[in-house]
């Protein structure tokens, strides 16, 4: 029975990692870009949200944010608690609500749907 429990935990961790990676990629990728500061401030953390604001401009691709997220998510273990994907810029909610003409509203909703899709594929989440 111990073997089955370890297999379930390991497979669950993999599925949650895939979901978190998908969510991070969508959050970063759908964030509108002016200076790149909003895209660069998506920070992945474990256990608690990371509320720092990173002073990055010129990060129009969001590559640094994606790499940070991949590293953190790749090290995550189930026993460590939840994975947080946060952006503490004061205007991120306005961007998410559609204040930028560059992108439609709802980047966080799109990110959540990407994570849900991955969890459904892994059969860890049923229809909502």
mmCIF file of C-alpha atoms in Angstrom:
data_model
loop_
_atom_site.group_PDB
_atom_site.id
_atom_site.type_symbol
_atom_site.label_atom_id
_atom_site.label_comp_id
_atom_site.label_asym_id
_atom_site.label_seq_id
_atom_site.Cartn_x
_atom_site.Cartn_y
_atom_site.Cartn_z
ATOM 1 C CA UNK A 1 0.000 0.000 0.000
ATOM 2 C CA UNK A 2 2.879 2.406 0.642
ATOM 3 C CA UNK A 3 3.969 2.059 -2.992
ATOM 4 C CA UNK A 4 0.498 3.063 -4.237
ATOM 5 C CA UNK A 5 0.447 6.083 -1.935
ATOM 6 C CA UNK A 6 3.844 7.262 -3.162
ATOM 7 C CA UNK A 7 2.806 6.812 -6.786
ATOM 8 C CA UNK A 8 -0.401 8.802 -6.262
ATOM 9 C CA UNK A 9 1.505 11.607 -4.515
ATOM 10 C CA UNK A 10 4.191 11.702 -7.218
ATOM 11 C CA UNK A 11 1.635 11.769 -10.048
ATOM 12 C CA UNK A 12 -0.370 14.438 -8.251
ATOM 13 C CA UNK A 13 2.739 16.586 -7.826
ATOM 14 C CA UNK A 14 3.500 16.285 -11.541
ATOM 15 C CA UNK A 15 -0.031 17.301 -12.484
ATOM 16 C CA UNK A 16 -0.042 20.274 -10.114
ATOM 17 C CA UNK A 17 3.348 21.380 -11.477
ATOM 18 C CA UNK A 18 2.014 21.190 -15.062
ATOM 19 C CA UNK A 19 -1.042 23.215 -14.038
ATOM 20 C CA UNK A 20 1.069 25.849 -12.274
ATOM 21 C CA UNK A 21 3.437 26.116 -15.248
ATOM 22 C CA UNK A 22 0.486 26.595 -17.594
ATOM 23 C CA UNK A 23 -1.046 29.226 -15.330
ATOM 24 C CA UNK A 24 2.216 31.135 -15.020
ATOM 25 C CA UNK A 25 2.842 31.055 -18.777
ATOM 26 C CA UNK A 26 -0.646 32.375 -19.521
ATOM 27 C CA UNK A 27 -0.498 35.068 -16.813
ATOM 28 C CA UNK A 28 2.850 36.339 -18.061
ATOM 29 C CA UNK A 29 2.070 35.915 -21.747
ATOM 30 C CA UNK A 30 -1.289 37.679 -21.698
ATOM 31 C CA UNK A 31 -0.180 40.642 -19.588
ATOM 32 C CA UNK A 32 -0.174 43.778 -21.749
ATOM 33 C CA UNK A 33 3.231 45.345 -22.338
ATOM 34 C CA UNK A 34 4.195 48.995 -22.204
ATOM 35 C CA UNK A 35 7.494 49.009 -20.319
ATOM 36 C CA UNK A 36 7.445 45.301 -19.482
ATOM 37 C CA UNK A 37 7.213 45.986 -15.765
ATOM 38 C CA UNK A 38 3.821 44.285 -15.346
ATOM 39 C CA UNK A 39 4.946 41.147 -17.183
ATOM 40 C CA UNK A 40 8.172 40.991 -15.217
ATOM 41 C CA UNK A 41 6.400 41.181 -11.860
ATOM 42 C CA UNK A 42 4.657 37.822 -11.988
ATOM 43 C CA UNK A 43 6.418 35.984 -9.155
ATOM 44 C CA UNK A 44 5.941 32.316 -8.275
ATOM 45 C CA UNK A 45 6.401 31.346 -4.629
ATOM 46 C CA UNK A 46 5.638 28.413 -2.369
ATOM 47 C CA UNK A 47 3.748 28.512 0.923
ATOM 48 C CA UNK A 48 2.957 32.235 0.863
ATOM 49 C CA UNK A 49 2.520 34.845 -1.851
ATOM 50 C CA UNK A 50 5.618 36.877 -2.666
ATOM 51 C CA UNK A 51 4.442 40.477 -2.479
ATOM 52 C CA UNK A 52 7.659 42.092 -3.668
ATOM 53 C CA UNK A 53 7.701 44.455 -6.606
ATOM 54 C CA UNK A 54 10.616 43.780 -8.926
ATOM 55 C CA UNK A 55 12.049 46.812 -10.667
ATOM 56 C CA UNK A 56 12.344 45.315 -14.127
ATOM 57 C CA UNK A 57 11.649 47.225 -17.293
ATOM 58 C CA UNK A 58 12.265 46.167 -20.838
ATOM 59 C CA UNK A 59 11.026 42.652 -20.097
ATOM 60 C CA UNK A 60 8.512 42.645 -22.899
ATOM 61 C CA UNK A 61 8.803 38.872 -23.385
ATOM 62 C CA UNK A 62 8.490 38.073 -19.680
ATOM 63 C CA UNK A 63 11.284 35.508 -20.058
ATOM 64 C CA UNK A 64 12.836 36.285 -16.653
ATOM 65 C CA UNK A 65 9.458 35.836 -14.941
ATOM 66 C CA UNK A 66 8.857 32.549 -16.786
ATOM 67 C CA UNK A 67 12.310 31.240 -15.833
ATOM 68 C CA UNK A 68 11.822 32.214 -12.185
ATOM 69 C CA UNK A 69 8.463 30.450 -12.196
ATOM 70 C CA UNK A 70 9.835 27.296 -13.827
ATOM 71 C CA UNK A 71 12.602 27.046 -11.257
ATOM 72 C CA UNK A 72 10.294 27.505 -8.286
ATOM 73 C CA UNK A 73 7.590 25.192 -9.625
ATOM 74 C CA UNK A 74 10.170 22.566 -10.561
ATOM 75 C CA UNK A 75 11.382 22.377 -6.942
ATOM 76 C CA UNK A 76 7.890 22.253 -5.419
ATOM 77 C CA UNK A 77 6.789 19.245 -3.366
ATOM 78 C CA UNK A 78 3.253 18.563 -2.159
ATOM 79 C CA UNK A 79 4.249 18.745 1.512
ATOM 80 C CA UNK A 80 5.476 22.349 1.051
ATOM 81 C CA UNK A 81 2.010 23.827 0.667
ATOM 82 C CA UNK A 82 0.387 25.843 -2.083
ATOM 83 C CA UNK A 83 2.037 27.418 -5.098
ATOM 84 C CA UNK A 84 1.299 31.130 -5.486
ATOM 85 C CA UNK A 85 1.546 33.134 -8.698
ATOM 86 C CA UNK A 86 1.287 36.782 -7.750
ATOM 87 C CA UNK A 87 1.816 40.255 -9.098
ATOM 88 C CA UNK A 88 1.826 43.084 -6.556
ATOM 89 C CA UNK A 89 1.977 46.061 -8.892
ATOM 90 C CA UNK A 90 -0.679 48.557 -7.841
ATOM 91 C CA UNK A 91 -2.137 48.708 -11.366
ATOM 92 C CA UNK A 92 -2.263 44.965 -12.121
ATOM 93 C CA UNK A 93 -5.974 44.747 -11.244
ATOM 94 C CA UNK A 94 -6.742 47.588 -13.644
ATOM 95 C CA UNK A 95 -4.827 45.761 -16.391
ATOM 96 C CA UNK A 96 -6.733 42.583 -15.587
ATOM 97 C CA UNK A 97 -9.973 44.542 -15.868
ATOM 98 C CA UNK A 98 -9.089 45.721 -19.374
ATOM 99 C CA UNK A 99 -7.556 49.156 -18.824
ATOM 100 C CA UNK A 100 -5.022 48.536 -21.604
ATOM 101 C CA UNK A 101 -6.038 48.807 -25.223
ATOM 102 C CA UNK A 102 -3.309 46.232 -26.000
ATOM 103 C CA UNK A 103 -5.070 43.260 -24.470
ATOM 104 C CA UNK A 104 -8.562 42.187 -23.462
ATOM 105 C CA UNK A 105 -9.527 41.900 -19.833
ATOM 106 C CA UNK A 106 -9.292 38.709 -17.849
ATOM 107 C CA UNK A 107 -5.677 37.545 -17.947
ATOM 108 C CA UNK A 108 -6.055 35.963 -14.504
ATOM 109 C CA UNK A 109 -9.240 34.155 -15.578
ATOM 110 C CA UNK A 110 -7.387 32.830 -18.625
ATOM 111 C CA UNK A 111 -4.536 31.636 -16.391
ATOM 112 C CA UNK A 112 -6.941 29.873 -14.028
ATOM 113 C CA UNK A 113 -8.666 28.154 -16.957
ATOM 114 C CA UNK A 114 -5.290 26.938 -18.255
ATOM 115 C CA UNK A 115 -4.540 25.403 -14.847
ATOM 116 C CA UNK A 116 -7.983 23.837 -14.621
ATOM 117 C CA UNK A 117 -7.533 22.312 -18.072
ATOM 118 C CA UNK A 118 -4.280 20.638 -16.973
ATOM 119 C CA UNK A 119 -5.868 19.314 -13.780
ATOM 120 C CA UNK A 120 -8.835 17.958 -15.736
ATOM 121 C CA UNK A 121 -6.472 16.188 -18.145
ATOM 122 C CA UNK A 122 -4.817 14.559 -15.148
ATOM 123 C CA UNK A 123 -8.255 13.680 -13.778
ATOM 124 C CA UNK A 124 -7.603 15.586 -10.578
ATOM 125 C CA UNK A 125 -10.410 18.021 -11.252
ATOM 126 C CA UNK A 126 -13.900 17.330 -12.485
ATOM 127 C CA UNK A 127 -16.084 19.786 -14.340
ATOM 128 C CA UNK A 128 -16.844 22.966 -12.458
#
